[in-house]
Short mmCIF file of C-alpha atoms in Angstrom, two decimals:
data_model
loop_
_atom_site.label_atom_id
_atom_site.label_comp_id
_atom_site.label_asym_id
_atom_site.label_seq_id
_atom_site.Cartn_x
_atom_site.Cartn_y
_atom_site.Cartn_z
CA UNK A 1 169.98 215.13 65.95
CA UNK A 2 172.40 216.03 62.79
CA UNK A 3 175.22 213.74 62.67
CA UNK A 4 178.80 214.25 61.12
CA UNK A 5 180.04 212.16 59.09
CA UNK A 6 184.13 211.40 59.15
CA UNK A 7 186.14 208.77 57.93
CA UNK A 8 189.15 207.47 59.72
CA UNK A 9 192.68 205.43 59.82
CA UNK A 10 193.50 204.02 62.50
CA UNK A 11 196.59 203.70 64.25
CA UNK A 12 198.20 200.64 63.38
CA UNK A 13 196.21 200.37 60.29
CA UNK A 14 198.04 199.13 57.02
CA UNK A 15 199.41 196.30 58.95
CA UNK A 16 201.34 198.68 61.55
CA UNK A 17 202.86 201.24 59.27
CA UNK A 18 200.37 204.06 60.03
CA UNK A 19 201.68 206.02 63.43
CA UNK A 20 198.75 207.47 64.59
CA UNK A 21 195.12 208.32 63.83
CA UNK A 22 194.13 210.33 60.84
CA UNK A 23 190.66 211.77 60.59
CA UNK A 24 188.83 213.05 57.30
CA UNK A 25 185.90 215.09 57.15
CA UNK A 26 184.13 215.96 53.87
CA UNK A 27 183.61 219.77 53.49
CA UNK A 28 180.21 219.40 51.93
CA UNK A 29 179.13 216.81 55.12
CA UNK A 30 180.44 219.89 57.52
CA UNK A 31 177.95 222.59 55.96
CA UNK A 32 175.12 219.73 55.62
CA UNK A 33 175.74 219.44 59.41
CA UNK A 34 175.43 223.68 59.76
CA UNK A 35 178.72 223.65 61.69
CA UNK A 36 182.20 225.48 61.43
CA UNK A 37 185.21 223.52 59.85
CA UNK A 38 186.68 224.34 63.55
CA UNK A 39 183.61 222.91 65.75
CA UNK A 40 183.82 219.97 62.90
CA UNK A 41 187.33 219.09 63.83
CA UNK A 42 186.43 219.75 67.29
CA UNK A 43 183.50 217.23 67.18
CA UNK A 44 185.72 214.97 65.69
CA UNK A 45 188.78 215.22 67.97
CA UNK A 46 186.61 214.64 71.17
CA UNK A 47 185.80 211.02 70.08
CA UNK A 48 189.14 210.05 70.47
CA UNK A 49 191.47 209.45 73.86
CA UNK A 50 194.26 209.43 71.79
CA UNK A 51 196.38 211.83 69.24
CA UNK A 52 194.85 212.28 65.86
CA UNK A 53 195.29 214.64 62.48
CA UNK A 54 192.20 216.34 61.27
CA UNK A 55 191.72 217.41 57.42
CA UNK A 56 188.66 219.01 56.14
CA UNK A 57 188.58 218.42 52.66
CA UNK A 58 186.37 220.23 49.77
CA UNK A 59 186.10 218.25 46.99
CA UNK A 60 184.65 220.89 44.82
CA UNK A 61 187.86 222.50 44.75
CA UNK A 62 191.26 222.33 43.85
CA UNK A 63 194.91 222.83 45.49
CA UNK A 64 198.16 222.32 44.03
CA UNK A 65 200.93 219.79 44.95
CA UNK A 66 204.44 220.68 45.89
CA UNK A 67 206.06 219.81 42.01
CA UNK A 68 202.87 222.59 40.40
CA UNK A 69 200.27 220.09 40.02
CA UNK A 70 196.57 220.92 40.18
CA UNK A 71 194.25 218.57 42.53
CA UNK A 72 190.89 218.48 42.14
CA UNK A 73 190.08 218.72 45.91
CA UNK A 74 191.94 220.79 48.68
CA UNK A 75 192.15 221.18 52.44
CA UNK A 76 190.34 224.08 53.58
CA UNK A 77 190.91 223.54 56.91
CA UNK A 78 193.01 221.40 59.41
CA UNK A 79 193.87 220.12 63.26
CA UNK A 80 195.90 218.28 65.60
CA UNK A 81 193.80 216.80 68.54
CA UNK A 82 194.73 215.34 70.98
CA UNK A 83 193.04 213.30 74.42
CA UNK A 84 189.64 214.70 72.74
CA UNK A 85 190.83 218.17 72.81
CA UNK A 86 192.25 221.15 70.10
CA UNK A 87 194.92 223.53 71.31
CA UNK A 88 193.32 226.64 71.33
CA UNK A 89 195.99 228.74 69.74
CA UNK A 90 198.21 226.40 67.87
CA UNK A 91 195.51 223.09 67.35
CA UNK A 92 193.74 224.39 64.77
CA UNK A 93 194.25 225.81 60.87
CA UNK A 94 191.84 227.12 58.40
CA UNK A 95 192.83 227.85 54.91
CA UNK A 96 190.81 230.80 53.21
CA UNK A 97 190.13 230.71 49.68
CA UNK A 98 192.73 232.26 46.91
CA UNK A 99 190.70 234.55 44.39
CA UNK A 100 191.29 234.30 40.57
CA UNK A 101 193.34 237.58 39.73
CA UNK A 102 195.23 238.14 36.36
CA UNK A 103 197.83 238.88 39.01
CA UNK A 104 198.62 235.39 40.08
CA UNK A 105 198.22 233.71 36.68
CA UNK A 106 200.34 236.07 35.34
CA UNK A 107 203.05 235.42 38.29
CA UNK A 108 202.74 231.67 38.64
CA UNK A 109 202.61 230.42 35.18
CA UNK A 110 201.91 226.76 36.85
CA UNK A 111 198.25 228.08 37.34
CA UNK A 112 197.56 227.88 33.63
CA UNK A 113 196.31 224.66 34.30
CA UNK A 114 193.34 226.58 36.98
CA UNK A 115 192.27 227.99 33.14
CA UNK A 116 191.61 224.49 31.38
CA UNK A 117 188.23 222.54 31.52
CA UNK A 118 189.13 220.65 34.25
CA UNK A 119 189.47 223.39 36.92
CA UNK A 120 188.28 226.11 35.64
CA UNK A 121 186.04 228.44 38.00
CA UNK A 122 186.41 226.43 40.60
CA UNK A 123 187.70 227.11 43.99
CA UNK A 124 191.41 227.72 45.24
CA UNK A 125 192.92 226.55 48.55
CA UNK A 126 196.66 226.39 49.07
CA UNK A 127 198.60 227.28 52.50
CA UNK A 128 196.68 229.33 55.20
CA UNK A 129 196.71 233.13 54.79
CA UNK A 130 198.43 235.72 57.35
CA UNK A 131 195.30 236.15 59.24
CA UNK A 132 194.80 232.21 59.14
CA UNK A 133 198.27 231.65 60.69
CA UNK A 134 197.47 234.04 63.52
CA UNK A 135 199.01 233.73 66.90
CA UNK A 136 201.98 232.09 64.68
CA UNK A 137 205.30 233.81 63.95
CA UNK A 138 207.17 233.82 60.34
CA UNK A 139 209.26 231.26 60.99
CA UNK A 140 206.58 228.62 61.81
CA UNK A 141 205.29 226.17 59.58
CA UNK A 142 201.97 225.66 58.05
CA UNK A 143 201.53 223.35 61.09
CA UNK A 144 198.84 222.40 63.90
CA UNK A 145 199.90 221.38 67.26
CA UNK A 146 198.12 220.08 69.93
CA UNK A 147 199.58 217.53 72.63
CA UNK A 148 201.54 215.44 70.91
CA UNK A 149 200.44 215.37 67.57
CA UNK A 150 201.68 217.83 64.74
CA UNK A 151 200.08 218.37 61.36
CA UNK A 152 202.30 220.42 59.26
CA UNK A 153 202.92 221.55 55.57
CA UNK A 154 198.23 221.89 55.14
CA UNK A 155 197.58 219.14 56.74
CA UNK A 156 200.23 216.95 54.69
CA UNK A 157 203.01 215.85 57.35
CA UNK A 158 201.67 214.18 60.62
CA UNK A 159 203.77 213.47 63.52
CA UNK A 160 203.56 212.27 67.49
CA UNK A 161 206.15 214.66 68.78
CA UNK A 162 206.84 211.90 72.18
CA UNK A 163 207.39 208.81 69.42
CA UNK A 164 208.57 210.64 67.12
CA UNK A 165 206.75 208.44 64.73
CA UNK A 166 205.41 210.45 61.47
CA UNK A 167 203.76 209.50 57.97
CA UNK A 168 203.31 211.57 54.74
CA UNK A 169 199.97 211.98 53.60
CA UNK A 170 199.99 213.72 49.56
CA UNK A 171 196.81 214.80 48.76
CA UNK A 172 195.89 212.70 46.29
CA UNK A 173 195.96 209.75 48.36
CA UNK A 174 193.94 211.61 50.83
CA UNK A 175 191.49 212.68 48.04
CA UNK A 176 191.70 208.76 47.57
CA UNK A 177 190.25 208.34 51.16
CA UNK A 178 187.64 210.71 50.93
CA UNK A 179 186.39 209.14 47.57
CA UNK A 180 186.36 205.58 48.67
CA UNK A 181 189.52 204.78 46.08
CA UNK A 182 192.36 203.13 46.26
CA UNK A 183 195.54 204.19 47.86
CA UNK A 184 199.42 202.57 47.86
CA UNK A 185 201.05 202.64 51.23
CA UNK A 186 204.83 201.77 51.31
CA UNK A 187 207.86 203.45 52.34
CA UNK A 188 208.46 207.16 50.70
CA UNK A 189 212.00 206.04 49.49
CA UNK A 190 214.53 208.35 47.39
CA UNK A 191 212.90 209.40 44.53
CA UNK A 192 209.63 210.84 46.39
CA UNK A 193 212.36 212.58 49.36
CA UNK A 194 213.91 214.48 46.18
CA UNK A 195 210.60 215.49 44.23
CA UNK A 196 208.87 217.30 47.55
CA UNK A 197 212.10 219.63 47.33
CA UNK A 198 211.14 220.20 43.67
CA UNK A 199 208.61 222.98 44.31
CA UNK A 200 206.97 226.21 42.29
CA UNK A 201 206.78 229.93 43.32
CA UNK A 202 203.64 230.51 44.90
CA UNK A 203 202.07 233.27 47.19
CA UNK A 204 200.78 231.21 50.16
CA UNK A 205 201.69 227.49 48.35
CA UNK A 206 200.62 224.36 50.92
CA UNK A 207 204.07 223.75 51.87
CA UNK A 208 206.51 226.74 50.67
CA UNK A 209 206.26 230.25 49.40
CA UNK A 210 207.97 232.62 46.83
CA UNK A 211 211.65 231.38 47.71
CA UNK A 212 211.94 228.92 45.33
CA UNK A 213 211.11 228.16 41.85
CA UNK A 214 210.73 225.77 39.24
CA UNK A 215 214.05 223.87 38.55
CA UNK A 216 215.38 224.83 41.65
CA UNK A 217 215.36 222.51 44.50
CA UNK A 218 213.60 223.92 48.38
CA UNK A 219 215.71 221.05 49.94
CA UNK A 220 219.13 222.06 49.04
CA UNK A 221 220.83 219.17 50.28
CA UNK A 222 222.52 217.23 47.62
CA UNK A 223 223.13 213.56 47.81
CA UNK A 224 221.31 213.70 51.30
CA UNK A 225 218.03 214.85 49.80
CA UNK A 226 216.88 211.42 48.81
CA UNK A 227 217.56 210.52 52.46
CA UNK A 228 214.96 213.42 54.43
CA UNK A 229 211.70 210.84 54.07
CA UNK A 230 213.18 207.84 52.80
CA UNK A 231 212.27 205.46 56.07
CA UNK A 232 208.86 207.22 56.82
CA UNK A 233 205.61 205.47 55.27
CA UNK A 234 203.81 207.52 52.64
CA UNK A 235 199.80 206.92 51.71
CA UNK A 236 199.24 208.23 48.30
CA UNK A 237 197.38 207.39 45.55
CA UNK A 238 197.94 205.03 42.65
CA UNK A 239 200.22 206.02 40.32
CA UNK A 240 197.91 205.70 37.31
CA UNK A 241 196.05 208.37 39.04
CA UNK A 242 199.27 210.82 39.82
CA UNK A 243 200.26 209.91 35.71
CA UNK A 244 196.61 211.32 34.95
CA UNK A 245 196.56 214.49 36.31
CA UNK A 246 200.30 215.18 35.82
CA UNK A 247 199.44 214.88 32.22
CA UNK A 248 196.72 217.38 32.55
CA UNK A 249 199.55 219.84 33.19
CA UNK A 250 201.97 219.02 30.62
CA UNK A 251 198.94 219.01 28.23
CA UNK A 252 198.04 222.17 29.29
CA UNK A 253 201.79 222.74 27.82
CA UNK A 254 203.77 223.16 31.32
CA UNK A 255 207.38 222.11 30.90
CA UNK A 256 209.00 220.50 34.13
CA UNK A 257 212.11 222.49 35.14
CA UNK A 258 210.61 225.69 33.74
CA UNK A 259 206.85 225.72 34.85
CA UNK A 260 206.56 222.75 37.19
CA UNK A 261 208.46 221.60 39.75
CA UNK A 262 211.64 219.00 38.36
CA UNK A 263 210.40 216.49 40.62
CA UNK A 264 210.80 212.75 39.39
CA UNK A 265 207.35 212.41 37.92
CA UNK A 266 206.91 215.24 35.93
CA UNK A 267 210.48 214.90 34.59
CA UNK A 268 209.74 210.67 34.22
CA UNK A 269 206.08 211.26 32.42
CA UNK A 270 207.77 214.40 30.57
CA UNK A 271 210.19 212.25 29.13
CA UNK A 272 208.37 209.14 28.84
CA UNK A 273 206.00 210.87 26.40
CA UNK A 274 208.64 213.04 24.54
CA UNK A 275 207.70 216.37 26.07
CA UNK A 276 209.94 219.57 26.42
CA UNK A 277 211.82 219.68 29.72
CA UNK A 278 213.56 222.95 30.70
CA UNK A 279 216.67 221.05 31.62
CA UNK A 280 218.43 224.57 31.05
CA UNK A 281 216.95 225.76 33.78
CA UNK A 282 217.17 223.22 36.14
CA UNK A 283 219.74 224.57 38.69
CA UNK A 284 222.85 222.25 39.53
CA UNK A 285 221.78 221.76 43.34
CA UNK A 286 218.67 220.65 41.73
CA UNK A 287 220.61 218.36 39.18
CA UNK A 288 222.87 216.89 42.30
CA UNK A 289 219.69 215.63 44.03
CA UNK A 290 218.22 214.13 40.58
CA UNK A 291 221.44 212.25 40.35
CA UNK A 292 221.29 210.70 43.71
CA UNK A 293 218.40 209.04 42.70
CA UNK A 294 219.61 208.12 38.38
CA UNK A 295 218.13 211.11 36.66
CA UNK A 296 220.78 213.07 34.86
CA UNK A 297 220.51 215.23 31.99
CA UNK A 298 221.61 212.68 29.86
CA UNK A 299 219.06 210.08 30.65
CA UNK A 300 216.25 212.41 29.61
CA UNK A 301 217.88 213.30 26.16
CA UNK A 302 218.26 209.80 25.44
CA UNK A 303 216.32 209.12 22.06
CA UNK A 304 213.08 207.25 22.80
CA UNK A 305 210.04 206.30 21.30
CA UNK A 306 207.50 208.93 22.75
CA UNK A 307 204.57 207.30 24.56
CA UNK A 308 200.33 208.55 24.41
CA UNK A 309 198.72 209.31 27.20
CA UNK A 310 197.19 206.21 27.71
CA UNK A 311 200.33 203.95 27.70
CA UNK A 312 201.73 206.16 30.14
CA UNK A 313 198.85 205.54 32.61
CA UNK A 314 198.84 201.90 31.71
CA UNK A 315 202.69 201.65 32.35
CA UNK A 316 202.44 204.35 35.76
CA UNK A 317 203.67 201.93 38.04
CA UNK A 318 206.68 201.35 35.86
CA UNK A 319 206.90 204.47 34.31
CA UNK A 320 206.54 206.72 37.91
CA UNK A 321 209.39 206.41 40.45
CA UNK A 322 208.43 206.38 43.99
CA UNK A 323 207.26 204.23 46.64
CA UNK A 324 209.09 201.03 47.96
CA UNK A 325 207.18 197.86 48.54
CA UNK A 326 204.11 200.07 48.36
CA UNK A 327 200.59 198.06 49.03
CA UNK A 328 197.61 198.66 47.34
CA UNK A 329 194.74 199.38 49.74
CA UNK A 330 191.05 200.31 48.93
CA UNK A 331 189.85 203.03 51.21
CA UNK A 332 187.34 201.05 52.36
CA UNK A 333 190.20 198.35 53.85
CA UNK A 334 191.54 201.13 56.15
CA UNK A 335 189.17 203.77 56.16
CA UNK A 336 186.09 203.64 59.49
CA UNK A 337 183.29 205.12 57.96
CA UNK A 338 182.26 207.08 61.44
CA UNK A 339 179.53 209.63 62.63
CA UNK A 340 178.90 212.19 65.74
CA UNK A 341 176.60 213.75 67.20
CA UNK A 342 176.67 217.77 66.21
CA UNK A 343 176.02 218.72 69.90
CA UNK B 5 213.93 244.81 85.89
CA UNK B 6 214.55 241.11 85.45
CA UNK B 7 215.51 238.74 87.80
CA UNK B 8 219.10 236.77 87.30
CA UNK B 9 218.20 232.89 87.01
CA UNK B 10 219.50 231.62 90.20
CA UNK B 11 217.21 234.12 92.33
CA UNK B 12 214.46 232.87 90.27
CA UNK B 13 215.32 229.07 91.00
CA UNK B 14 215.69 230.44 95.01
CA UNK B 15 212.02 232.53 94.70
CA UNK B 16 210.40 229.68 93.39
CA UNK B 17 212.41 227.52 95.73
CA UNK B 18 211.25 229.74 98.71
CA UNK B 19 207.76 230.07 97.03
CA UNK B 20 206.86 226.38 97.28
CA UNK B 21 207.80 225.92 100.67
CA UNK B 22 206.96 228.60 102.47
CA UNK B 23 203.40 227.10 103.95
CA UNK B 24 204.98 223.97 104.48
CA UNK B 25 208.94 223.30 104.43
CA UNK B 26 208.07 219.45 103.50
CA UNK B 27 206.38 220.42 100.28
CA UNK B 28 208.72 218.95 97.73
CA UNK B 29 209.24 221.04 94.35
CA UNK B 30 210.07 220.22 90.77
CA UNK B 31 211.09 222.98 88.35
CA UNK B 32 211.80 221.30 84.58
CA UNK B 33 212.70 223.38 81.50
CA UNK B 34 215.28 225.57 82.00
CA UNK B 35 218.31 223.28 82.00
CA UNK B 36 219.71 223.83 78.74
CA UNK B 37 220.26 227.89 80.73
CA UNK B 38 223.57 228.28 82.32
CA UNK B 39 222.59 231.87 82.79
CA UNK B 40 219.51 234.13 82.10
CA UNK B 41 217.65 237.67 83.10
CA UNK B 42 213.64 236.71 83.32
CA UNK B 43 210.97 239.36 83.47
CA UNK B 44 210.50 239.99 87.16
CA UNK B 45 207.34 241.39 87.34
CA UNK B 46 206.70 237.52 85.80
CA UNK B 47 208.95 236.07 88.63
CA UNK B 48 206.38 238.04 91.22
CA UNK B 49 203.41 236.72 89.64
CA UNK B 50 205.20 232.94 89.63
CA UNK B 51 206.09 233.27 93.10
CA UNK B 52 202.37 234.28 94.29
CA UNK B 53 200.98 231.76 92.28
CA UNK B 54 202.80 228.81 93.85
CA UNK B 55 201.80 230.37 97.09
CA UNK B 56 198.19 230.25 95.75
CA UNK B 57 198.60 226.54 94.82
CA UNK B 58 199.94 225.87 97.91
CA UNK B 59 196.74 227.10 100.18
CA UNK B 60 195.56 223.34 99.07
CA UNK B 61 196.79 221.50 102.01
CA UNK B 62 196.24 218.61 99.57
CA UNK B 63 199.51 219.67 97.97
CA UNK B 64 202.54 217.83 99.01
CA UNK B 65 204.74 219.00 95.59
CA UNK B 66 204.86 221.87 93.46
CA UNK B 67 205.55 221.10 89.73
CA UNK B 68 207.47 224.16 88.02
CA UNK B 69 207.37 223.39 84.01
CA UNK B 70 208.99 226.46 81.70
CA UNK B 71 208.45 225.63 77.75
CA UNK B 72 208.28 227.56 74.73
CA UNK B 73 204.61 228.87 74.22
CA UNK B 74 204.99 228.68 70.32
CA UNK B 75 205.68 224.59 70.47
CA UNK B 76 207.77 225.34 66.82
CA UNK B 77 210.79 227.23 67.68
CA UNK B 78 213.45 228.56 65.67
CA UNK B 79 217.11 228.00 67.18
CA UNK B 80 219.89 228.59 65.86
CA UNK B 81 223.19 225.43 65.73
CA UNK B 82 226.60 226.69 66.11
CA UNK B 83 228.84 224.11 65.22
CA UNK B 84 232.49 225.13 66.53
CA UNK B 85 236.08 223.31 66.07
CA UNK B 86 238.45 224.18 69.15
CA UNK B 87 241.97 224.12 68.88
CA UNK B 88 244.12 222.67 71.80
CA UNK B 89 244.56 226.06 72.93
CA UNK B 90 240.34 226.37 73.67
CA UNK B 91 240.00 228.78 70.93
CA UNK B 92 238.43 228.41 67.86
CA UNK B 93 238.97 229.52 64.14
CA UNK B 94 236.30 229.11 62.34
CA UNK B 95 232.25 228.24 63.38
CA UNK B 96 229.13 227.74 61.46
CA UNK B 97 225.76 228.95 62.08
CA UNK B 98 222.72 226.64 60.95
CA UNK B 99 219.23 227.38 61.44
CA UNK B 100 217.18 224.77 63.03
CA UNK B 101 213.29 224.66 63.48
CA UNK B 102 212.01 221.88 66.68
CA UNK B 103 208.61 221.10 66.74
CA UNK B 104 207.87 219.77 70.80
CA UNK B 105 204.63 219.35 72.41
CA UNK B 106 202.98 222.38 74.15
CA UNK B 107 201.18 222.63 77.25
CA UNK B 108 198.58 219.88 77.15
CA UNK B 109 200.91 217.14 77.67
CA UNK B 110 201.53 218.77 81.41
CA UNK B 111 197.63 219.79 81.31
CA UNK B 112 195.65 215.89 80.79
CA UNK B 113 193.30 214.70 84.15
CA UNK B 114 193.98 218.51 85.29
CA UNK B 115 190.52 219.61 86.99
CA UNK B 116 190.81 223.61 86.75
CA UNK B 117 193.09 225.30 84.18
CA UNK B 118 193.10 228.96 85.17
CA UNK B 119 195.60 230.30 82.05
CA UNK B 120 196.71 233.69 82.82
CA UNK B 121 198.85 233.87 80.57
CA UNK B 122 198.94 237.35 77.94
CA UNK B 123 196.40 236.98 74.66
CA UNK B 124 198.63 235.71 71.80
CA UNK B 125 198.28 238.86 69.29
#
């Protein structure tokens, strides 16, 4: 009988700090097994009595994070599950593919970065389309619900609604999970709480839409904006890894504040390596949340010797804010490597 | 037509015991309603369908749960300042999404789940 192969972290995993169950699934192990992403994260969802988040991943492809940065994997589909079972109306979420038009590089100039080697031809997946999100209204999230777990923001933001416990999962420390890495697990803290406000324009984006653009903040909420996440526990990847493929962007010449999101680490690598930053563009609600946590406009037009690519990633950890008391964990510490049955 | 809340708390009141006057009754959800209209062809169905649970002479209490179908809801916070007088100068709306559990929290162990509720669109 074909088997499905998932990985998982369990509750209490990371000594305590992870809430509930979170589930992984390999796109490419789904279509071995001849099954839909839904009966996948159905499959998957029965073999546990308790509440667990569900991400289908495709590593072939490539999303984008909140701040405008290109991943090279993507959810393409997710669920909350929850005593073995999916909600059928609200459990489940699949994400359809986003075709290459000149339309949407010419709209989102973040999506340059879709045209260099690294990406290019491969496969889009952001937030869920209309006919994805069916059965929910305008006002909803990109969330799952079943029971008492909620997935929201693609699969991004788990929570158990009765302990209203929750943990932050970026994608590339899931992408970590899925390809046996390594991952840091700490507390979000200020500096990550700010940069997940500092978001692009996109049509269908993970987590927000065409509201907000680079150098503006999503969060609006000045000096409390370093607050919204700063207790919850985060699992993302190193920050070598985040340096990396931020770099990709700015080397595709993106300038945080005009093109990407003024999050933290684009502004911190920006600066670190003596790139442009569109600091006249960066709004002043923006610039009040960057300020709660010590960036000002001052600090990045400071005189400093510009650093390559390779010290940057050598000096992440010190170079990238983000993350308090974070632990290093290899996937294979937390991660189950588990199988069922394709009935 | 719709059916002002405290007939609806008496019909389903009424509902529930009317096999048996010892049945005991629960009905959870609608406290945060000081006063509503609900759809009484809805009301009808409610009240046959306790009556239909009831037939079990198993049954000794009726459970009544009311919550939001969408389990993300969008509210809306007014945040008033009253004067000593009770009235009030100046209020601010604030939108506020809340994420709760749906239906299969009140659903786990349950043998037969006969939803007859409308298709979603």
């Amino acid at each position: 009988m074909q088997k499905l192969k998932y990985r998982v972290v369990r509750a209490g995993a990371a000594g305590g700090v992870v809430p509930m169950h979170l589930a992984f699934i390999d796109r490419s192990d789904v279509i071995k097994a001849g099954i839909s992403n839904e009966k996948a994260c159905q499959l998957v969802g029965a073999q546990f009595t308790d509440g667990v988040a569900i991400n289908v991943i495709d590593l072939d492809a490539i999303t984008v994070t909140s701040d405008g940065i290109i991943a090279d994997g993507a959810v393409v589909a997710f669920a909350s599950a929850d005593r073995g079972k999916i909600n059928p109306n609200f459990g489940f979420l699949n994400v359809s593919e986003i075709p290459y038009t000149q339309q949407l590089m010419d709209e989102e100039p973040h999506m340059k970065q879709w045209d260099t080697d690294y990406y290019r031809g491969k496969r889009l997946y952001r937030g869920p389309s209309a006919e994805d999100r069916v059965h929910r209204s305008s006002h909803n999230e990109n969330m799952t619900i079943t029971g008492r777990i909620a997935s929201n923001n693609t699969g991004s933001e788990v929570m158990n609604l009765i302990e209203m416990t929750e943990i932050l999962t970026p994608i590339f420390g899931q992408l970590q999970l899925v390809r046996d890495g390594a991952v840091l697990i700490g507390k979000t803290g200020p500096e990550m709480s700010v940069g997940i406000g500092m978001v692009v324009r996109e049509r269908r984006g993970r987590i927000f839409g065409w509201n907000y653009g680079a150098g503006m903040t999503a969060h609006r909420s000045g000096k409390y904006a370093k607050t919204v996440k700063c207790e919850d526990y985060s699992i993302v990847a190193e920050k070598s890894l985040l340096a990396e493929y931020t770099i990709r962007a700015l080397e595709a010449g993106l300038v945080p504040g005009l093109h990407l999101g003024c999050s933290p680490v684009t502004l911190s690598i920006a600066k670190a390596m003596g790139l442009p930053i569109g600091l006249d563009n960066i709004t002043d609600d923006a610039w009040i949340e960057l300020e709660s946590v010590g960036i000002t406009k001052e600090s990045l037009q400071k005189p400093s010797t510009p650093l390559s690519r390779e010290e940057v990633i050598a000096r992440a950890d010190e170079i990238l804010p983000g993350i308090e008391d974070g632990k290093r964990y290899l996937a294979s510490d937390i991660c189950d490597i588990c199988y069922v049955d394709c009935l | 037509m719709h059916t002002k809340l405290p007939d609806f708390y008496q019909k389903v009141t009424d509902a529930a015991k009317k096999r048996n006057a010892d049945t005991k009754l629960e009905i959870r959800g609608m406290e945060n309603f000081r006063a509503a209209k609900l759809a009484s062809l809805r009301v009808g169905r409610v009240e046959d369908e306790i009556m239909e649970i009831t037939e079990d002479p198993n049954v000794e209490k009726v459970e009544v749960i009311i919550m939001p179908r969408v389990p993300e809801t969008d509210h809306s916070v007014i945040i008033k300042g009253i004067y000593k007088d009770g009235t009030c100068k100046k209020a601010i709306l604030e939108s506020m999404l809340v994420t709760s559990a749906g239906e299969d929290i009140e659903l786990e162990g349950v043998e037969i789940i006969d939803d007859r509720r409308y298709k979603l669109p």
